[in-house]
mmCIF file of N, CA and C in Angstrom:
data_model
loop_
_atom_site.group_PDB
_atom_site.id
_atom_site.type_symbol
_atom_site.label_atom_id
_atom_site.label_comp_id
_atom_site.label_asym_id
_atom_site.label_seq_id
_atom_site.Cartn_x
_atom_site.Cartn_y
_atom_site.Cartn_z
ATOM 1 N N MET N 1205 -24.493 -3.332 6.791
ATOM 2 C CA MET N 1205 -23.677 -2.028 6.805
ATOM 3 C C MET N 1205 -22.300 -2.760 7.369
ATOM 4 N N SER N 1206 -21.256 -1.936 6.967
ATOM 5 C CA SER N 1206 -20.034 -2.313 7.196
ATOM 6 C C SER N 1206 -19.436 -1.799 8.369
ATOM 7 N N ASP N 1207 -18.441 -2.490 8.978
ATOM 8 C CA ASP N 1207 -17.846 -2.150 10.058
ATOM 9 C C ASP N 1207 -16.629 -1.411 9.847
ATOM 10 N N LYS N 1208 -16.381 -1.548 8.775
ATOM 11 C CA LYS N 1208 -14.912 -0.597 8.363
ATOM 12 C C LYS N 1208 -14.850 1.158 8.952
ATOM 13 N N LYS N 1209 -13.998 1.366 9.161
ATOM 14 C CA LYS N 1209 -13.782 2.712 9.512
ATOM 15 C C LYS N 1209 -13.388 3.631 8.452
ATOM 16 N N GLU N 1210 -14.357 4.718 8.393
ATOM 17 C CA GLU N 1210 -13.864 5.834 7.155
ATOM 18 C C GLU N 1210 -13.039 6.251 7.663
ATOM 19 N N ILE N 1211 -11.849 6.538 6.825
ATOM 20 C CA ILE N 1211 -10.582 7.261 6.946
ATOM 21 C C ILE N 1211 -10.288 8.327 5.712
ATOM 22 N N SER N 1212 -9.369 9.080 5.986
ATOM 23 C CA SER N 1212 -9.010 10.112 4.733
ATOM 24 C C SER N 1212 -7.959 9.163 3.980
ATOM 25 N N GLU N 1213 -7.469 9.783 2.802
ATOM 26 C CA GLU N 1213 -6.493 9.115 1.971
ATOM 27 C C GLU N 1213 -5.125 9.210 2.777
ATOM 28 N N LEU N 1214 -4.798 10.631 3.417
ATOM 29 C CA LEU N 1214 -3.580 10.811 3.881
ATOM 30 C C LEU N 1214 -3.543 9.982 5.057
ATOM 31 N N GLU N 1215 -4.348 10.009 5.970
ATOM 32 C CA GLU N 1215 -4.331 8.992 7.102
ATOM 33 C C GLU N 1215 -4.000 7.548 6.764
ATOM 34 N N LEU N 1216 -4.817 7.170 5.722
ATOM 35 C CA LEU N 1216 -4.406 5.636 5.144
ATOM 36 C C LEU N 1216 -3.046 5.484 4.766
ATOM 37 N N LEU N 1217 -2.592 6.639 3.964
ATOM 38 C CA LEU N 1217 -0.834 6.556 3.718
ATOM 39 C C LEU N 1217 -0.106 6.571 4.688
ATOM 40 N N LEU N 1218 -0.318 7.228 5.948
ATOM 41 C CA LEU N 1218 0.392 7.386 6.762
ATOM 42 C C LEU N 1218 0.783 6.126 7.604
ATOM 43 N N ILE N 1219 -0.562 5.514 7.785
ATOM 44 C CA ILE N 1219 -0.802 4.247 8.331
ATOM 45 C C ILE N 1219 0.242 3.063 7.689
ATOM 46 N N ALA N 1220 -0.297 3.009 6.227
ATOM 47 C CA ALA N 1220 0.437 1.860 5.367
ATOM 48 C C ALA N 1220 1.715 1.957 5.406
ATOM 49 N N ASN N 1221 2.314 3.601 5.168
ATOM 50 C CA ASN N 1221 3.902 3.575 5.251
ATOM 51 C C ASN N 1221 4.416 3.437 6.375
ATOM 52 N N HIS N 1222 3.902 3.232 7.504
ATOM 53 C CA HIS N 1222 4.411 2.782 8.603
ATOM 54 C C HIS N 1222 4.465 1.489 8.884
ATOM 55 N N ILE N 1223 3.427 0.770 8.332
ATOM 56 C CA ILE N 1223 3.563 -0.597 8.295
ATOM 57 C C ILE N 1223 4.589 -1.125 7.369
ATOM 58 N N ILE N 1224 4.866 -0.392 6.139
ATOM 59 C CA ILE N 1224 5.828 -0.955 5.189
ATOM 60 C C ILE N 1224 7.270 -0.784 6.075
ATOM 61 N N GLN N 1225 7.280 0.394 6.539
ATOM 62 C CA GLN N 1225 9.083 0.615 7.504
ATOM 63 C C GLN N 1225 8.946 -0.236 8.615
ATOM 64 N N ASP N 1226 7.932 -0.910 9.089
ATOM 65 C CA ASP N 1226 8.228 -1.639 10.153
ATOM 66 C C ASP N 1226 8.676 -3.129 9.653
ATOM 67 N N HIS N 1227 8.080 -3.538 8.321
ATOM 68 C CA HIS N 1227 8.122 -4.904 7.880
ATOM 69 C C HIS N 1227 9.329 -5.418 7.664
ATOM 70 N N ASP N 1228 9.548 -7.041 7.614
ATOM 71 C CA ASP N 1228 10.660 -7.830 7.386
ATOM 72 C C ASP N 1228 11.427 -7.062 6.125
ATOM 73 N N ASP N 1229 10.312 -7.225 5.121
ATOM 74 C CA ASP N 1229 10.659 -7.405 3.727
ATOM 75 C C ASP N 1229 10.966 -5.761 3.040
ATOM 76 N N TYR N 1230 10.868 -4.767 4.155
ATOM 77 C CA TYR N 1230 11.236 -3.346 3.624
ATOM 78 C C TYR N 1230 12.519 -3.042 2.936
ATOM 79 N N ILE N 1231 12.292 -2.479 2.076
ATOM 80 C CA ILE N 1231 13.538 -2.012 0.988
ATOM 81 C C ILE N 1231 13.617 -0.346 1.167
ATOM 82 N N GLU N 1232 14.700 0.269 1.493
ATOM 83 C CA GLU N 1232 15.260 1.495 1.459
ATOM 84 C C GLU N 1232 14.295 2.186 0.433
ATOM 85 N N ASP N 1233 13.595 3.264 0.579
ATOM 86 C CA ASP N 1233 12.827 3.997 -0.326
ATOM 87 C C ASP N 1233 11.333 3.542 -0.538
ATOM 88 N N MET N 1234 11.088 2.360 -0.341
ATOM 89 C CA MET N 1234 9.858 1.567 -0.288
ATOM 90 C C MET N 1234 8.741 2.571 0.284
ATOM 91 N N ARG N 1235 7.538 2.819 -0.539
ATOM 92 C CA ARG N 1235 6.776 3.742 0.068
ATOM 93 C C ARG N 1235 5.434 3.889 -0.700
ATOM 94 N N ALA N 1236 4.397 3.878 -0.056
ATOM 95 C CA ALA N 1236 2.976 3.901 -0.680
ATOM 96 C C ALA N 1236 2.669 5.611 -1.180
ATOM 97 N N ASP N 1237 2.366 5.981 -2.288
ATOM 98 C CA ASP N 1237 2.390 7.462 -2.769
ATOM 99 C C ASP N 1237 0.879 7.831 -2.717
ATOM 100 N N SER N 1238 0.061 6.810 -2.893
ATOM 101 C CA SER N 1238 -1.375 7.152 -3.314
ATOM 102 C C SER N 1238 -2.171 5.914 -2.972
ATOM 103 N N VAL N 1239 -3.234 5.978 -2.812
ATOM 104 C CA VAL N 1239 -4.062 4.860 -2.654
ATOM 105 C C VAL N 1239 -5.708 5.068 -2.893
ATOM 106 N N ASP N 1240 -6.173 4.198 -3.554
ATOM 107 C CA ASP N 1240 -7.647 4.372 -4.447
ATOM 108 C C ASP N 1240 -8.318 2.953 -3.831
ATOM 109 N N GLU N 1241 -9.601 3.308 -3.929
ATOM 110 C CA GLU N 1241 -10.440 1.969 -3.434
ATOM 111 C C GLU N 1241 -11.407 1.590 -4.726
ATOM 112 N N LYS N 1242 -11.432 0.449 -5.070
ATOM 113 C CA LYS N 1242 -12.072 -0.180 -6.189
ATOM 114 C C LYS N 1242 -12.775 -1.472 -5.564
ATOM 115 N N ASP N 1243 -14.063 -1.580 -5.539
ATOM 116 C CA ASP N 1243 -14.987 -2.610 -5.283
ATOM 117 C C ASP N 1243 -14.548 -3.109 -3.770
ATOM 118 N N GLU N 1244 -14.538 -1.840 -2.635
ATOM 119 C CA GLU N 1244 -13.948 -2.148 -1.646
ATOM 120 C C GLU N 1244 -12.821 -2.574 -1.350
ATOM 121 N N VAL N 1245 -11.669 -2.642 -2.112
ATOM 122 C CA VAL N 1245 -10.504 -3.110 -1.931
ATOM 123 C C VAL N 1245 -9.647 -2.251 -1.982
ATOM 124 N N LEU N 1246 -8.696 -1.768 -1.419
ATOM 125 C CA LEU N 1246 -7.873 -0.621 -1.294
ATOM 126 C C LEU N 1246 -6.283 -0.933 -2.343
ATOM 127 N N VAL N 1247 -6.175 -0.077 -3.178
ATOM 128 C CA VAL N 1247 -5.125 -0.406 -4.137
ATOM 129 C C VAL N 1247 -4.041 0.801 -3.978
ATOM 130 N N PHE N 1248 -2.903 0.156 -3.605
ATOM 131 C CA PHE N 1248 -1.902 1.282 -2.930
ATOM 132 C C PHE N 1248 -0.861 1.200 -4.069
ATOM 133 N N LYS N 1249 -0.371 2.794 -4.608
ATOM 134 C CA LYS N 1249 0.654 2.582 -5.832
ATOM 135 C C LYS N 1249 1.809 3.524 -5.105
ATOM 136 N N GLY N 1250 3.143 3.229 -5.935
ATOM 137 C CA GLY N 1250 4.240 3.712 -5.366
ATOM 138 C C GLY N 1250 5.361 3.644 -6.606
ATOM 139 N N HIS N 1251 6.559 3.899 -6.124
ATOM 140 C CA HIS N 1251 7.588 3.486 -7.062
ATOM 141 C C HIS N 1251 7.713 1.874 -6.787
ATOM 142 N N TYR N 1252 8.021 1.508 -8.415
ATOM 143 C CA TYR N 1252 8.109 -0.035 -8.227
ATOM 144 C C TYR N 1252 9.595 -0.303 -8.811
ATOM 145 N N PHE N 1253 10.625 0.624 -8.700
ATOM 146 C CA PHE N 1253 12.001 -0.110 -8.778
ATOM 147 C C PHE N 1253 12.354 -0.655 -10.394
ATOM 148 N N LEU N 1254 11.986 -0.087 -11.253
ATOM 149 C CA LEU N 1254 11.750 -0.596 -12.379
ATOM 150 C C LEU N 1254 13.580 -0.330 -13.056
ATOM 151 N N ASP N 1255 13.875 -1.021 -13.947
ATOM 152 C CA ASP N 1255 15.035 -0.775 -14.357
ATOM 153 C C ASP N 1255 15.195 0.540 -15.521
ATOM 154 N N ASP N 1256 16.042 0.758 -16.077
ATOM 155 C CA ASP N 1256 16.277 1.768 -17.056
ATOM 156 C C ASP N 1256 15.573 1.495 -18.328
ATOM 157 N N ASN N 1257 15.125 0.236 -18.516
ATOM 158 C CA ASN N 1257 14.325 -0.262 -19.687
ATOM 159 C C ASN N 1257 12.797 -0.100 -19.468
ATOM 160 N N GLY N 1258 12.497 0.246 -18.302
ATOM 161 C CA GLY N 1258 11.229 0.019 -17.616
ATOM 162 C C GLY N 1258 10.670 -1.318 -17.319
ATOM 163 N N LEU N 1259 11.816 -2.255 -17.015
ATOM 164 C CA LEU N 1259 11.386 -3.692 -16.842
ATOM 165 C C LEU N 1259 11.466 -4.051 -15.326
ATOM 166 N N PRO N 1260 10.708 -4.999 -14.594
ATOM 167 C CA PRO N 1260 10.703 -5.450 -13.567
ATOM 168 C C PRO N 1260 12.181 -5.697 -12.922
ATOM 169 N N THR N 1261 12.210 -5.492 -11.563
ATOM 170 C CA THR N 1261 13.432 -6.005 -11.243
ATOM 171 C C THR N 1261 13.014 -6.919 -9.978
ATOM 172 N N ALA N 1262 14.249 -7.365 -9.225
ATOM 173 C CA ALA N 1262 13.830 -8.062 -7.910
ATOM 174 C C ALA N 1262 13.110 -7.268 -6.879
ATOM 175 N N GLN N 1263 13.290 -6.003 -6.853
ATOM 176 C CA GLN N 1263 12.807 -5.180 -6.131
ATOM 177 C C GLN N 1263 11.308 -4.842 -6.290
ATOM 178 N N THR N 1264 10.930 -5.127 -7.816
ATOM 179 C CA THR N 1264 9.650 -5.117 -7.904
ATOM 180 C C THR N 1264 8.593 -5.472 -7.555
ATOM 181 N N THR N 1265 9.182 -7.139 -7.353
ATOM 182 C CA THR N 1265 8.353 -7.937 -6.734
ATOM 183 C C THR N 1265 7.934 -7.874 -5.425
ATOM 184 N N ALA N 1266 9.039 -7.146 -4.886
ATOM 185 C CA ALA N 1266 8.981 -6.974 -3.234
ATOM 186 C C ALA N 1266 7.848 -5.702 -2.837
ATOM 187 N N VAL N 1267 8.159 -4.838 -3.930
ATOM 188 C CA VAL N 1267 6.895 -4.063 -3.783
ATOM 189 C C VAL N 1267 5.534 -4.237 -4.013
ATOM 190 N N PHE N 1268 5.476 -5.096 -5.223
ATOM 191 C CA PHE N 1268 4.191 -5.575 -5.377
ATOM 192 C C PHE N 1268 3.616 -6.100 -4.396
ATOM 193 N N ASN N 1269 4.477 -7.349 -3.777
ATOM 194 C CA ASN N 1269 3.951 -8.125 -2.678
ATOM 195 C C ASN N 1269 3.709 -7.340 -1.440
ATOM 196 N N MET N 1270 4.205 -6.307 -1.296
ATOM 197 C CA MET N 1270 4.144 -5.111 -0.118
ATOM 198 C C MET N 1270 2.708 -4.557 -0.331
ATOM 199 N N PHE N 1271 2.350 -4.315 -1.367
ATOM 200 C CA PHE N 1271 0.731 -3.637 -1.850
ATOM 201 C C PHE N 1271 0.125 -4.389 -1.654
ATOM 202 N N LYS N 1272 0.172 -5.710 -2.245
ATOM 203 C CA LYS N 1272 -0.671 -6.510 -2.030
ATOM 204 C C LYS N 1272 -1.044 -7.450 -0.377
ATOM 205 N N TYR N 1273 0.052 -7.295 0.396
ATOM 206 C CA TYR N 1273 -0.375 -7.410 1.820
ATOM 207 C C TYR N 1273 -0.970 -6.004 2.391
ATOM 208 N N LEU N 1274 -0.706 -4.874 2.112
ATOM 209 C CA LEU N 1274 -1.478 -3.803 2.479
ATOM 210 C C LEU N 1274 -2.985 -3.607 2.166
ATOM 211 N N ALA N 1275 -3.247 -4.050 0.852
ATOM 212 C CA ALA N 1275 -4.609 -4.246 0.507
ATOM 213 C C ALA N 1275 -5.349 -5.348 1.063
ATOM 214 N N HIS N 1276 -4.717 -6.356 1.208
ATOM 215 C CA HIS N 1276 -5.388 -7.454 1.884
ATOM 216 C C HIS N 1276 -5.800 -7.245 3.459
ATOM 217 N N HIS N 1277 -4.795 -6.726 4.298
ATOM 218 C CA HIS N 1277 -4.828 -6.404 5.658
ATOM 219 C C HIS N 1277 -5.844 -5.072 5.733
ATOM 220 N N LEU N 1278 -5.520 -4.061 5.075
ATOM 221 C CA LEU N 1278 -6.177 -2.821 5.428
ATOM 222 C C LEU N 1278 -7.538 -2.767 4.822
ATOM 223 N N SER N 1279 -7.779 -3.320 3.853
ATOM 224 C CA SER N 1279 -9.300 -3.395 3.110
ATOM 225 C C SER N 1279 -10.220 -3.958 4.123
ATOM 226 N N LYS N 1280 -9.840 -4.700 4.965
ATOM 227 C CA LYS N 1280 -10.887 -5.430 5.756
ATOM 228 C C LYS N 1280 -11.325 -4.291 6.974
ATOM 229 N N GLU N 1281 -10.316 -3.175 7.185
ATOM 230 C CA GLU N 1281 -10.347 -2.711 8.371
ATOM 231 C C GLU N 1281 -10.676 -1.103 7.903
ATOM 232 N N PHE N 1282 -10.659 -0.409 6.755
ATOM 233 C CA PHE N 1282 -10.670 0.790 6.438
ATOM 234 C C PHE N 1282 -11.421 0.762 5.081
ATOM 235 N N THR N 1283 -12.164 1.963 5.085
ATOM 236 C CA THR N 1283 -12.536 2.410 3.620
ATOM 237 C C THR N 1283 -12.529 3.964 3.307
ATOM 238 N N ILE N 1284 -11.816 4.534 2.518
ATOM 239 C CA ILE N 1284 -11.726 5.781 2.159
ATOM 240 C C ILE N 1284 -13.072 6.810 2.404
ATOM 241 N N LYS N 1285 -12.608 7.744 3.029
ATOM 242 C CA LYS N 1285 -13.677 8.782 3.381
ATOM 243 C C LYS N 1285 -13.880 9.409 1.937
ATOM 244 N N LYS N 1286 -15.369 9.712 1.473
ATOM 245 C CA LYS N 1286 -15.604 10.303 0.451
ATOM 246 C C LYS N 1286 -15.697 11.704 0.665
#
């Protein structure tokens, strides 16, 4: 049995975006727009700051790392309410 708290996607996004805004690596307009759960891992998605050709920028790496950070920390604590 899991000790994870069941939470709605909306509640989880509110928590995630609060963490993002308080983080030292926050970039203006960085936010999680959606979350899904795959094999008990939370997967966050949002704007990745790609250039005009759709290629990654330095900000893309920061966003990717932030979403990875959220997945690592929040997946231990929460599961999405079905």
